[in-house]
Structures are given as structure tokens and as C-alpha cells.
CSV table of C-alpha atoms in Angstrom, one decimal:
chain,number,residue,atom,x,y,z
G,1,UNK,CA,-62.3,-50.4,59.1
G,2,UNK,CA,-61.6,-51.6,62.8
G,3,UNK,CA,-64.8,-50.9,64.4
G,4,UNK,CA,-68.2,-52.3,64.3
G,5,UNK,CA,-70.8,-50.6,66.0
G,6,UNK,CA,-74.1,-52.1,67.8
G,7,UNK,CA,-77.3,-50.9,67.6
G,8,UNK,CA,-77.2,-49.5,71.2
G,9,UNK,CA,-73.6,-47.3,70.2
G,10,UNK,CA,-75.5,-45.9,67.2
G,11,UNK,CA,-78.6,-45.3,69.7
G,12,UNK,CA,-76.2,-43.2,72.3
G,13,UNK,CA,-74.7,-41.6,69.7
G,14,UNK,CA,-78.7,-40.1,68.7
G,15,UNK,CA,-79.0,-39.3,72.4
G,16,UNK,CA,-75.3,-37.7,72.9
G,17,UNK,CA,-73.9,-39.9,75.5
G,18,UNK,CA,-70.8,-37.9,76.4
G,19,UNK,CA,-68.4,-40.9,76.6
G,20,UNK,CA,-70.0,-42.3,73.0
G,21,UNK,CA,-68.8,-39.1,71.2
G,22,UNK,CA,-66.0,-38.7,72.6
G,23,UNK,CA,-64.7,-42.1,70.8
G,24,UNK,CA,-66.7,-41.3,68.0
G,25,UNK,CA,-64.5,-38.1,67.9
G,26,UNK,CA,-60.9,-39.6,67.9
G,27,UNK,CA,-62.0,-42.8,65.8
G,28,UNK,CA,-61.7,-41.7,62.0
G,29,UNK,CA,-64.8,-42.0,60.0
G,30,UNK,CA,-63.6,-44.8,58.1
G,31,UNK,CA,-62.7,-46.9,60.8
G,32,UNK,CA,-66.3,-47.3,61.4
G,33,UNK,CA,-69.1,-49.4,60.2
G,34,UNK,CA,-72.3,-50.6,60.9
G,35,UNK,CA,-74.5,-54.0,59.9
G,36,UNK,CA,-77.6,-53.7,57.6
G,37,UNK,CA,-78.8,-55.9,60.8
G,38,UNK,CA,-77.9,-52.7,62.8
G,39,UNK,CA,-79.7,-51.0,60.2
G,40,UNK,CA,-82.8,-53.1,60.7
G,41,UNK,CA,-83.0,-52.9,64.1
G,42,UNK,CA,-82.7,-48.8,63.8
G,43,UNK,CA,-85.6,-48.7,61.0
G,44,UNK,CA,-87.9,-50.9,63.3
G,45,UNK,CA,-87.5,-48.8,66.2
G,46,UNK,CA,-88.0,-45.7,64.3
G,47,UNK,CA,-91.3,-47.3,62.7
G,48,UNK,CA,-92.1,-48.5,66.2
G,49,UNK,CA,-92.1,-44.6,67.6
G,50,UNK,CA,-92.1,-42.0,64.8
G,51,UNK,CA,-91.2,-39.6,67.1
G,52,UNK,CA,-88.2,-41.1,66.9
G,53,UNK,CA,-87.8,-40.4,63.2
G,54,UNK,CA,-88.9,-37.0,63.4
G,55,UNK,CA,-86.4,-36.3,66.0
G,56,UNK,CA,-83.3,-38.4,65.0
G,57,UNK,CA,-84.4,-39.2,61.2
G,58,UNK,CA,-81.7,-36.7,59.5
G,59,UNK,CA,-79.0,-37.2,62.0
G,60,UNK,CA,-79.6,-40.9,61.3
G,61,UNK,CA,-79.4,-40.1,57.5
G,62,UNK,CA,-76.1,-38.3,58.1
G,63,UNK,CA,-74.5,-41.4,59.9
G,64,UNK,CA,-75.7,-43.6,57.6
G,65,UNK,CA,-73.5,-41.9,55.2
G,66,UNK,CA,-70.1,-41.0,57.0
G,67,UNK,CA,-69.8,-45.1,58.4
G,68,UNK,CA,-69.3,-48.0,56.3
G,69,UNK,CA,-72.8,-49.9,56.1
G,70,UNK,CA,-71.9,-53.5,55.5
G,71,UNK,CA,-74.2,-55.8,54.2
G,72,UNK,CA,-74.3,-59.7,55.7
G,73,UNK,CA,-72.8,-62.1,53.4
G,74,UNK,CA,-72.0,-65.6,53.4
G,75,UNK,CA,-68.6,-65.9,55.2
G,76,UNK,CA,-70.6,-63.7,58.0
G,77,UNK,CA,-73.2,-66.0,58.0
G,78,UNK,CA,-70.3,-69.0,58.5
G,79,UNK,CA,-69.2,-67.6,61.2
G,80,UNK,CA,-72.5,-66.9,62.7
G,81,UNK,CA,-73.3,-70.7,62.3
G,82,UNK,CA,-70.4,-71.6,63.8
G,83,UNK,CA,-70.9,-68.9,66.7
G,84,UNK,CA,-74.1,-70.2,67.0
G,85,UNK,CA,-73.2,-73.9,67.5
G,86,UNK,CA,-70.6,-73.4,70.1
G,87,UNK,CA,-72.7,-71.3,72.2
G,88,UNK,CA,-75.4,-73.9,71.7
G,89,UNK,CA,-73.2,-76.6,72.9
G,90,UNK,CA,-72.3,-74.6,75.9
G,91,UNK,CA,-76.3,-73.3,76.5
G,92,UNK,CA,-75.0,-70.0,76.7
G,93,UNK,CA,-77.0,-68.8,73.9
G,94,UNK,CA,-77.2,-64.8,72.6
G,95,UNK,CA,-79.9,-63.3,70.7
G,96,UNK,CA,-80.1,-63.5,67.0
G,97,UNK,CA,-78.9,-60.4,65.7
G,98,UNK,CA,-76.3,-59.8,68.2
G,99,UNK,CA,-75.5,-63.5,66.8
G,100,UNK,CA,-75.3,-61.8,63.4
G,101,UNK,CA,-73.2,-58.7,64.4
G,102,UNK,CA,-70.9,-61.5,66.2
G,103,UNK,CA,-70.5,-63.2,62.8
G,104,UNK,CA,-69.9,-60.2,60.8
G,105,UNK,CA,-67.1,-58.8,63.5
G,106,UNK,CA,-64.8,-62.1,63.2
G,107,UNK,CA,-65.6,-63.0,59.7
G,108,UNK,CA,-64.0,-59.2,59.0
G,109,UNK,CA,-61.4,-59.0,62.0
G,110,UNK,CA,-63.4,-56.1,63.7
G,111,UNK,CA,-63.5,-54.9,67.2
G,112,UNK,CA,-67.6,-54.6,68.2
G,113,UNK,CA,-68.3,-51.4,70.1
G,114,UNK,CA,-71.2,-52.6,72.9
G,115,UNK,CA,-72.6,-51.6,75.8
G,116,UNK,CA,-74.3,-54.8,75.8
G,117,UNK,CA,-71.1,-57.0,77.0
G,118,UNK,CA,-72.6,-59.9,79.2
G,119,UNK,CA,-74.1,-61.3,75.9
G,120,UNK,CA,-70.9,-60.8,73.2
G,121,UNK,CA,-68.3,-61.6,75.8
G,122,UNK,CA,-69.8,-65.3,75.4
G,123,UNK,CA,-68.3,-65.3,72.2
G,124,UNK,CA,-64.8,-66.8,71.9
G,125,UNK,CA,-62.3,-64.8,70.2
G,126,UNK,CA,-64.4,-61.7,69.7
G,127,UNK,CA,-62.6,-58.6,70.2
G,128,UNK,CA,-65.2,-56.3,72.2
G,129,UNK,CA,-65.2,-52.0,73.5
G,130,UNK,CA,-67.7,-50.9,75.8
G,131,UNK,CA,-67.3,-46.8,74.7
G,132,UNK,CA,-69.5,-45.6,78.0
């Protein structure tokens, strides 16, 4: 595995951002993973607009089963703490699941793929793609 993809990759990958699928293309299948936070966040939006399900729910199926899904566990939730702490000290605080992805990507020397940039470029030594 080298990359771990946030929620709003996975979300341009549903609506076929040209960029997104062109990485997703030349990246091998293993390489990838996603959280179970990631998978939280994708299951709450779905809930949240059923359209949503109707129109993405196999293709999310599908994903689910060509990535690696990996499930938070303690030395993610170490790192997260510690992420969590320095940023606190600094009051440059980032939400708490992008806190949780954070954790998961050092504790497991992965690269996070994130449109969302501003918030996990706060974190030191996290290795970051923006795929847009």
C-alpha cells in the first residue's frame, strides 16, 4: 500500500473527476486503501441523500472491494493523539476524522490523497497528493 485516500478522493472518483481517474488509473489497486472512518463518512452521506445510494451505491460496492479498507487501530489512534496534541499546542487545530485519517497515514507510512490540503498540510511529517 502507499496511498490513502480521503473521503473527498473517493467522492470525485463517484462523480468522475477527470484528473482523479487518471491517478486512479496508473496507481495499482493494491497501492490503495481507504479508512473505515472514510467508510463512515461515505455511509452517512449516502444515508443523508439516498439518491446518492441509488446512483453511486454499486460503484461504491465495487471500490469497496478493489482498495484495501483499513480499520483504525491503536497505533493509529497514538498517532492521532499525538497529532492532536501538537496541533493543539499550536491552535492550528483540524477536524476530527481528517485527525483520524492523519493518524492512520503516519502510523502506516502512507501518502494521503486530498483535495482538502489547508487542513492536512498542518500536520508535520505527513506525506500529502492533491490528485485534481
Amino acid at each position: 500500500m502507499r496511498y490513502l485516500l480521503d473521503t473527498n478522493t473517493v467522492s470525485d472518483f463517484f462523480r468522475k473527476h477527470p484528473a482523479v481517474l487518471a491517478h486512479l488509473r496508473q496507481v495499482a489497486p493494491g497501492d490503495l486503501a481507504i479508512s473505515s472512518v472514510t467508510v463512515m463518512e461515505i455511509e452517512y452521506g449516502m444515508e443523508r441523500q439516498p439518491s446518492a445510494r441509488t446512483k453511486f451505491g454499486q460503484l461504491w460496492e465495487d471500490f469497496q472491494s478493489d482498495v484495501h479498507v483499513l480499520t483504525y487501530n491503536t497505533q493509529d489512534a497514538v498517532h492521532t493523539g499525538r497529532v492532536r496534541a501538537h496541533l493543539a499546542r499550536l491552535g492550528t487545530p483540524i477536524g476530527p476524522f481528517d485527525l483520524q485519517l492523519a493518524g492512520t497515514a503516519l502510523a502506516r507510512r502512507l501518502t494521503v490523497v486530498t483535495n482538502n490540503t489547508d487542513e492536512f498540510s498542518r500536520v508535520p511529517e505527513l506525506t500529502l497528493e492533491d490528485w485534481r
